mmCIF file of C-alpha atoms in Angstrom:
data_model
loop_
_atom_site.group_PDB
_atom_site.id
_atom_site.type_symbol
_atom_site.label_atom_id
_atom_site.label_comp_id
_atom_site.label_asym_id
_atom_site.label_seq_id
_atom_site.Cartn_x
_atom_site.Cartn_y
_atom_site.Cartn_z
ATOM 1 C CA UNK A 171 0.000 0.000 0.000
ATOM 2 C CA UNK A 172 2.859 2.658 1.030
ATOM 3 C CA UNK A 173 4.554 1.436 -2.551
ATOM 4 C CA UNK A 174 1.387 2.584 -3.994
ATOM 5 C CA UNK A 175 0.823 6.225 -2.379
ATOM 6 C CA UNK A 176 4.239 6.894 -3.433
ATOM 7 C CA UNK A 177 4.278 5.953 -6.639
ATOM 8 C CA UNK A 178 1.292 8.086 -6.556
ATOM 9 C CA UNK A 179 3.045 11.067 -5.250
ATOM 10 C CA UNK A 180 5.713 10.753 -7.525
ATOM 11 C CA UNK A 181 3.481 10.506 -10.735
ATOM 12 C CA UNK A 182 1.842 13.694 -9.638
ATOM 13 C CA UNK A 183 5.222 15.657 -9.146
ATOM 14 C CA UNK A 184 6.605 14.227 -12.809
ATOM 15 C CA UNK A 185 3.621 15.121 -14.299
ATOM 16 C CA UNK A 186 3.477 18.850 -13.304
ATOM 17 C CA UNK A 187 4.463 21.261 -15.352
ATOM 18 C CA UNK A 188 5.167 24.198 -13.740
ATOM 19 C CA UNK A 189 7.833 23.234 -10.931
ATOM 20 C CA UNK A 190 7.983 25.349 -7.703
ATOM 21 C CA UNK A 191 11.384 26.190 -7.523
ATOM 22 C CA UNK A 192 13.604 28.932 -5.933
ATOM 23 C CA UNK A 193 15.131 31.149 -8.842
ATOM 24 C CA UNK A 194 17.502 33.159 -6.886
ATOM 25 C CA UNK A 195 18.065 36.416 -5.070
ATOM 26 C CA UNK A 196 15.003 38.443 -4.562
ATOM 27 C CA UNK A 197 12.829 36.070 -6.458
ATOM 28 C CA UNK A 198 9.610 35.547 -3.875
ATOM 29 C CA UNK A 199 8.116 32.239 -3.634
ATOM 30 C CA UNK A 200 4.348 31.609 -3.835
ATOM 31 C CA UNK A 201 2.816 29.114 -2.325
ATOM 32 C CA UNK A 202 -0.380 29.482 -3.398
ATOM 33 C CA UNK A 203 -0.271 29.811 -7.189
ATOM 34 C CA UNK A 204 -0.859 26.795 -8.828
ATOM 35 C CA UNK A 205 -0.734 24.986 -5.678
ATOM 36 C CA UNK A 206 -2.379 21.626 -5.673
ATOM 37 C CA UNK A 207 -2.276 21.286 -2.309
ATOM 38 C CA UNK A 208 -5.537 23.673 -2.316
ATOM 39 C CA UNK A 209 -7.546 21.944 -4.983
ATOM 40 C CA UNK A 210 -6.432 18.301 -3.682
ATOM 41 C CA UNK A 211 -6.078 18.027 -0.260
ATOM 42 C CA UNK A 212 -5.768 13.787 -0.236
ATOM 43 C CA UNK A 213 -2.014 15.140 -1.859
ATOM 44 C CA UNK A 214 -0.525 15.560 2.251
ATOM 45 C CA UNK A 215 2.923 14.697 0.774
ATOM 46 C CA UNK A 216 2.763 16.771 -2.324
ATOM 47 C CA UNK A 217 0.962 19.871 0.345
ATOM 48 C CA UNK A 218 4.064 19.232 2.968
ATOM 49 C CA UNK A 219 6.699 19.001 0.054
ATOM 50 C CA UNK A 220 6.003 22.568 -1.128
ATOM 51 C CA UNK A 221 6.014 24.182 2.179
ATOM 52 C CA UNK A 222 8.968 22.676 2.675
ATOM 53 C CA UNK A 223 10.762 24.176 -0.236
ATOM 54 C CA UNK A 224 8.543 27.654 0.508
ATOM 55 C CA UNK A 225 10.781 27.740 3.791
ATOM 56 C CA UNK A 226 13.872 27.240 2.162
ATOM 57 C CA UNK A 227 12.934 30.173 -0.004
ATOM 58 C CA UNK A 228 12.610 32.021 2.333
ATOM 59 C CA UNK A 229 15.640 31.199 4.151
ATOM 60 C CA UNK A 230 18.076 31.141 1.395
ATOM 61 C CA UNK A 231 16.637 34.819 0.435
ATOM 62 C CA UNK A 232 17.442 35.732 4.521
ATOM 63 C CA UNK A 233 20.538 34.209 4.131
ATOM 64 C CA UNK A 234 21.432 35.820 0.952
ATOM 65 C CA UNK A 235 20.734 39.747 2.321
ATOM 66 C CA UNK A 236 22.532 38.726 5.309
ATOM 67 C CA UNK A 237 25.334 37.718 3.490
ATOM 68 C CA UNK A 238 24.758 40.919 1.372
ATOM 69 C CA UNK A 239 25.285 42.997 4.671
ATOM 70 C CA UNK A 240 28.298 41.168 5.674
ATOM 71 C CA UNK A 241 29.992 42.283 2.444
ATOM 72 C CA UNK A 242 29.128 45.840 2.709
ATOM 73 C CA UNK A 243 30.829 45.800 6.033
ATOM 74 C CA UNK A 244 34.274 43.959 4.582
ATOM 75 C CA UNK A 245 34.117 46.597 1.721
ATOM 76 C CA UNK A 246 33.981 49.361 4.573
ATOM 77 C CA UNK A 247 37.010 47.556 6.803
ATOM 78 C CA UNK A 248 39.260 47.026 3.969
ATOM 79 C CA UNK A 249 38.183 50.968 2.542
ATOM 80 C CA UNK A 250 39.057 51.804 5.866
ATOM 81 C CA UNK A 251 42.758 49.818 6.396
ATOM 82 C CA UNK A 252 43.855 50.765 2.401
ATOM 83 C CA UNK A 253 43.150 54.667 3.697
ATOM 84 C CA UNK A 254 44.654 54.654 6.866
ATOM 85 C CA UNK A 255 47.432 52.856 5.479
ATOM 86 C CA UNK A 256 48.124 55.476 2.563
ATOM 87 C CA UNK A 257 48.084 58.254 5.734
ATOM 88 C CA UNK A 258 50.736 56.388 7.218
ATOM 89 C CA UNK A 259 52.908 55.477 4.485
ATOM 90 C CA UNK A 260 52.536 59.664 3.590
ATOM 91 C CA UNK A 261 53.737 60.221 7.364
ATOM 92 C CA UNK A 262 56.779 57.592 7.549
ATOM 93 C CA UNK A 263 58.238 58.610 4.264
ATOM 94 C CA UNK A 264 57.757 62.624 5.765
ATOM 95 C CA UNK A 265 59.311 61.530 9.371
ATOM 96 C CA UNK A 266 60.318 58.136 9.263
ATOM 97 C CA UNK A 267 59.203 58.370 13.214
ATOM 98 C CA UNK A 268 56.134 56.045 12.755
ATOM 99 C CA UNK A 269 55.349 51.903 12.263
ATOM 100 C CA UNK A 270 52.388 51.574 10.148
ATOM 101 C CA UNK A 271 52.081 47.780 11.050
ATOM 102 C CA UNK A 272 50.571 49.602 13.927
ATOM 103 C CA UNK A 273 47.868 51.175 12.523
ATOM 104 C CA UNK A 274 46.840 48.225 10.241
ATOM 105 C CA UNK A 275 47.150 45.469 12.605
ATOM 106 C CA UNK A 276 44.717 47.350 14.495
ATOM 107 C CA UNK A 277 41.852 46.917 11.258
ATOM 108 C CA UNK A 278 43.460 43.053 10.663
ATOM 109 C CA UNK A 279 43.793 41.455 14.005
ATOM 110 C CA UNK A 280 40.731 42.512 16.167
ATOM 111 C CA UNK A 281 39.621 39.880 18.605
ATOM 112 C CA UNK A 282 36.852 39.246 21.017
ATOM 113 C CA UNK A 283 39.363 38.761 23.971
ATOM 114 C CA UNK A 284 40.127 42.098 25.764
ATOM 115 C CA UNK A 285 43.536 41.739 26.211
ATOM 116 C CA UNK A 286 44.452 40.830 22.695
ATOM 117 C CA UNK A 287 43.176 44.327 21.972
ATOM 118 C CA UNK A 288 46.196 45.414 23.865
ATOM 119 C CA UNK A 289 48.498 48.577 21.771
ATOM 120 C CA UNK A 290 49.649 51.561 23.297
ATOM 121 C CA UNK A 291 51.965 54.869 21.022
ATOM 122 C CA UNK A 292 52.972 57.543 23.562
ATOM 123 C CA UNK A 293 55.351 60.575 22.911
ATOM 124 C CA UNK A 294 57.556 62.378 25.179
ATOM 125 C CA UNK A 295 55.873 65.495 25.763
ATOM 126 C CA UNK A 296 53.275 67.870 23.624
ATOM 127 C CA UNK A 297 54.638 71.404 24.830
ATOM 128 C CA UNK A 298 54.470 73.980 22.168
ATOM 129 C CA UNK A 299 58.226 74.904 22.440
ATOM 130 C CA UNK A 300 60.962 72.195 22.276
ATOM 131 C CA UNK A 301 62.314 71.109 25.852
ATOM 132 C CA UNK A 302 65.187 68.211 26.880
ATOM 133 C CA UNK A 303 65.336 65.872 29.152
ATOM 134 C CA UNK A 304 68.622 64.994 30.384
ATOM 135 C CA UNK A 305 71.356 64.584 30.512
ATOM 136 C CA UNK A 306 71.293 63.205 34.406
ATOM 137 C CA UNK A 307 74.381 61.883 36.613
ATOM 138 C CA UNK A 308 72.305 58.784 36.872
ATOM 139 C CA UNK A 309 70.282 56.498 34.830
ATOM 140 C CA UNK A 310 66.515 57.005 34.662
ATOM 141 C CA UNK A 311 63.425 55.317 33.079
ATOM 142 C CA UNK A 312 61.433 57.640 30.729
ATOM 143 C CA UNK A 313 58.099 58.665 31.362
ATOM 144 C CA UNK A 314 56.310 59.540 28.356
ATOM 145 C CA UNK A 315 53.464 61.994 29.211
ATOM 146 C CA UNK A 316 51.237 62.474 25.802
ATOM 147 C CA UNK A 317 48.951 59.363 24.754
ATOM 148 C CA UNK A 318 47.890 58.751 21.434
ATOM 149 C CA UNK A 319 46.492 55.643 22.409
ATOM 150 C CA UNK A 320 46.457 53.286 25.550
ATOM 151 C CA UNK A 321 44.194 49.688 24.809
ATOM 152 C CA UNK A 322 43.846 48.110 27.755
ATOM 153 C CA UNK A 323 45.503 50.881 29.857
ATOM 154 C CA UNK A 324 48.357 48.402 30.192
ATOM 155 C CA UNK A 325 50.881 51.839 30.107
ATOM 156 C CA UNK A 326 51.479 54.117 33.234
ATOM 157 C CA UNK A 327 51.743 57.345 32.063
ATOM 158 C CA UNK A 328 53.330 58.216 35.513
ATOM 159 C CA UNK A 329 55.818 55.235 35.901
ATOM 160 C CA UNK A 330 56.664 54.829 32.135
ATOM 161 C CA UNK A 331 55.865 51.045 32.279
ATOM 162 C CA UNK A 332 54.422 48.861 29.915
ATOM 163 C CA UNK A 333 53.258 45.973 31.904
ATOM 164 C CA UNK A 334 52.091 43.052 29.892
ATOM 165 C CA UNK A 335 48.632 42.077 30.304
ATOM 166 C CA UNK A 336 48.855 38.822 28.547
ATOM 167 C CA UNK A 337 51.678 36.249 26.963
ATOM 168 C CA UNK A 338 52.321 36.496 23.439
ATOM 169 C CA UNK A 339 54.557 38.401 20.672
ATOM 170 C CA UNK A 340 54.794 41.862 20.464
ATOM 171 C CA UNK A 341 55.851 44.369 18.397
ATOM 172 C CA UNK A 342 58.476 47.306 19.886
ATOM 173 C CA UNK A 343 59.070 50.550 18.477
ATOM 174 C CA UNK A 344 61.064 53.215 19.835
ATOM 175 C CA UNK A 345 62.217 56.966 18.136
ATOM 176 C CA UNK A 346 64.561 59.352 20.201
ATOM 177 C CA UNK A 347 65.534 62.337 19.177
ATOM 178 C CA UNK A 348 67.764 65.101 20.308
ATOM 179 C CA UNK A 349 68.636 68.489 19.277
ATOM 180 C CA UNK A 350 72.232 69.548 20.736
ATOM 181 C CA UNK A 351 71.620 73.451 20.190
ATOM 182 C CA UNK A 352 74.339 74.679 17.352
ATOM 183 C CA UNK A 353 76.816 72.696 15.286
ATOM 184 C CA UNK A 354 79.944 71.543 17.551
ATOM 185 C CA UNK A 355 78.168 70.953 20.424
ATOM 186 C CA UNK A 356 77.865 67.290 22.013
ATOM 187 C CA UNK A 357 74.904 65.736 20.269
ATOM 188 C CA UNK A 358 73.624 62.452 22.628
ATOM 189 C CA UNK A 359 70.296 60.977 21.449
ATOM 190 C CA UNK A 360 70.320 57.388 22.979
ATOM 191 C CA UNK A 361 67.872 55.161 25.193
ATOM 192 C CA UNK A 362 67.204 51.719 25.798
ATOM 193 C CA UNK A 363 64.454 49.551 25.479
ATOM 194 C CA UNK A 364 64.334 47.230 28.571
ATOM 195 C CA UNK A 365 62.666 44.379 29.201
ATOM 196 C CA UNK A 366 62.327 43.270 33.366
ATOM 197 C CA UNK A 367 65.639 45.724 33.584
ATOM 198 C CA UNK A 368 67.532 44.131 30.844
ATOM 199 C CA UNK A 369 68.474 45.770 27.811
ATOM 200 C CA UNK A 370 66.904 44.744 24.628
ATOM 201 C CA UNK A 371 68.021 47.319 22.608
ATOM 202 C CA UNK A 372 68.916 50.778 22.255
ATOM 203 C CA UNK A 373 69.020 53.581 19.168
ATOM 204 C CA UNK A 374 72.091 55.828 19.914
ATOM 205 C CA UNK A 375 73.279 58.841 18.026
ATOM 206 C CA UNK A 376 76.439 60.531 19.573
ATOM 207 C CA UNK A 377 78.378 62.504 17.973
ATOM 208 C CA UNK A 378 79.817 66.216 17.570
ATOM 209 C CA UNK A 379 78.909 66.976 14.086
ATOM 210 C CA UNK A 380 75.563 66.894 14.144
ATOM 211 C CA UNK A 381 73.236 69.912 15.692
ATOM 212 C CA UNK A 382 70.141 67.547 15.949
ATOM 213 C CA UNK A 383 69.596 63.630 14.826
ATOM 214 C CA UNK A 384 67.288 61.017 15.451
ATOM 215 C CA UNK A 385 67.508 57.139 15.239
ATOM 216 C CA UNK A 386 64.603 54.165 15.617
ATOM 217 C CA UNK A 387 64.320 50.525 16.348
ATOM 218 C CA UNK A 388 61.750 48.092 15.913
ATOM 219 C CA UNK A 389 61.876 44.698 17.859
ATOM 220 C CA UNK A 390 59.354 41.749 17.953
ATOM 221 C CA UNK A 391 59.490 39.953 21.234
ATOM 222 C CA UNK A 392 58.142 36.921 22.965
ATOM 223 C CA UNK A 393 56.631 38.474 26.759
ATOM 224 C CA UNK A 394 54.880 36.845 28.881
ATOM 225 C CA UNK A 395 52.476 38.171 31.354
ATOM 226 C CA UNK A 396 53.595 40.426 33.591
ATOM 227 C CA UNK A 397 56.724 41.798 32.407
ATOM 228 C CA UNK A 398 57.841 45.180 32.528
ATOM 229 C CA UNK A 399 58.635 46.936 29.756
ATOM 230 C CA UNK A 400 59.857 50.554 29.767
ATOM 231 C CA UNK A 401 62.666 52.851 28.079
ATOM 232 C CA UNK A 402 65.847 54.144 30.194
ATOM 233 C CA UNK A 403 67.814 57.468 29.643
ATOM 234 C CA UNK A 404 71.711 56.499 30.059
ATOM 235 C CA UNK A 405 74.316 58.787 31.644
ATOM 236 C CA UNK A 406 75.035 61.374 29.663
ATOM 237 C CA UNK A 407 71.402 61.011 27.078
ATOM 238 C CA UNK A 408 69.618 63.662 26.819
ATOM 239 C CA UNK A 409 66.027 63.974 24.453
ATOM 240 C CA UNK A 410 64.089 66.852 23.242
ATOM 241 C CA UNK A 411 60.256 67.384 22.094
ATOM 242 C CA UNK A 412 57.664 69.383 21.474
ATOM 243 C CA UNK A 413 54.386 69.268 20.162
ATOM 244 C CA UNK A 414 55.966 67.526 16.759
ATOM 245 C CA UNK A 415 56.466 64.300 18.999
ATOM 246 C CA UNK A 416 59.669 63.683 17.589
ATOM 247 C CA UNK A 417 60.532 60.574 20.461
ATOM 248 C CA UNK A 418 57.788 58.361 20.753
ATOM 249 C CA UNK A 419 57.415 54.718 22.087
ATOM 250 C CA UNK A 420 55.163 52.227 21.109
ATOM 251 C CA UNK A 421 53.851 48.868 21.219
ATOM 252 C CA UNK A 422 51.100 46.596 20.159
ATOM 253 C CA UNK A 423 49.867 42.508 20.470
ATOM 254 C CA UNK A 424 50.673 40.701 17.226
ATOM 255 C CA UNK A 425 48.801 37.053 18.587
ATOM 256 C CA UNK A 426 48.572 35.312 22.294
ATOM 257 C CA UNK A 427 50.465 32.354 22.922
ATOM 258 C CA UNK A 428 48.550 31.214 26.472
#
């Protein structure tokens, strides 16, 4: 008997003509034209068949706009990295004082985690008229005192510490810069980046023939939770800024390893 409704079922759906089908994108689905579910209602599979494919309709036309959205927002992200990239590209080849892996790691590498949101870029001071720090008799860590941005507040504006809020690699940057007043005069713009008190590495540029200089260094580290991180002024350093942030430190989360 069941070989016999089906047979049934399937005779009907060969032998109609005009197939309820889902032709794409925007294409609405009737259920109710030509629907012989209405005019025969002994045809429960043929009735229960059709509504099925009415849902998927339905859902493949939700899914499609959805999908539509999701696009528009890409186009926007990727609008977004190509123009803050050009900006920074325009400013390092002006200054050479910035990283633009900065910038766009911050459009390519968002997370849901808080602390993988972690970047901070700091500069030395924003006075209107250029002022030095240093030189000192003794060694001293840096406190940078303008923010351009802090994620996760993991830098102490008063201290000068970076203190790692979560394992993983980093990315380093540090620019010093020093302006030694008229030609023949001792020029000393050096620092070093430290890591738990131990140097990591250190831009230097001492000499006499210079009247102002700058140097930068970019390091990718392995830190783990907790560490200190923070920039020293050696014996005999001195640094100068203004509003042109001319020293500036920064650093960022490339991935978590924990």
């Amino acid at each position: 008997m069941r070989a016999i409704v089906l047979l049934c079922l399937l005779g009907t759906a060969m032998a109609e003509e005009d197939g309820f089908t889902w032709g794409g994108p925007g294409e609405n689905v009737n259920p109710t034209e030509d629907n012989v579910c209405l005019t025969d209602q002994a045809s429960c599979g043929c009735c229960l068949m059709q509504q099925q494919i009415h849902r998927l309709g339905s859902f493949l036309n939700l899914t499609f706009n959805a999908l539509e959205k999701e696009l528009i927002k890409t186009k926007t992200v990727l609008n977004n990295v190509r123009g803050e990239a050009r900006a920074c590209v325009t400013q390092h080849n002006a200054t050479g004082l910035f990283s633009c892996s900065f910038i766009i790691s911050l459009f390519l590498y968002p997370t849901a985690h808080p602390d993988s949101r972690s970047a901070f870029s700091v500069a030395l001071t924003n006075q209107v008229s250029l002022n030095c720090l240093g030189p000192f008799r003794d060694e001293k860590l840096i406190a940078y005192k303008h923010v351009f941005i802090n994620l996760g507040d993991s830098y102490s504006v008063d201290t000068g510490i970076f203190t790692v809020p979560r394992s993983g690699v980093y990315s380093l940057a540090l620019t010093v810069y020093s302006d030694a007043g008229s030609p023949g005069n001792s020029l000393a713009a050096c620092a070093s980046l430290q890591v738990n008190g131990q140097v990591v590495a250190g831009p230097r540029e001492q000499n006499m023939q210079d009247q102002e200089d700058s140097a930068t260094i970019v390091v990718a580290l392995h830190l783990s939770a907790g560490d200190i991180v923070a920039v020293n002024l050696p014996i005999g350093c001195f640094l100068c800024d203004d509003n042109s942030h001319y020293n500036t430190f920064t650093g960022f989360l490339l991935y978590a390893t924990d």
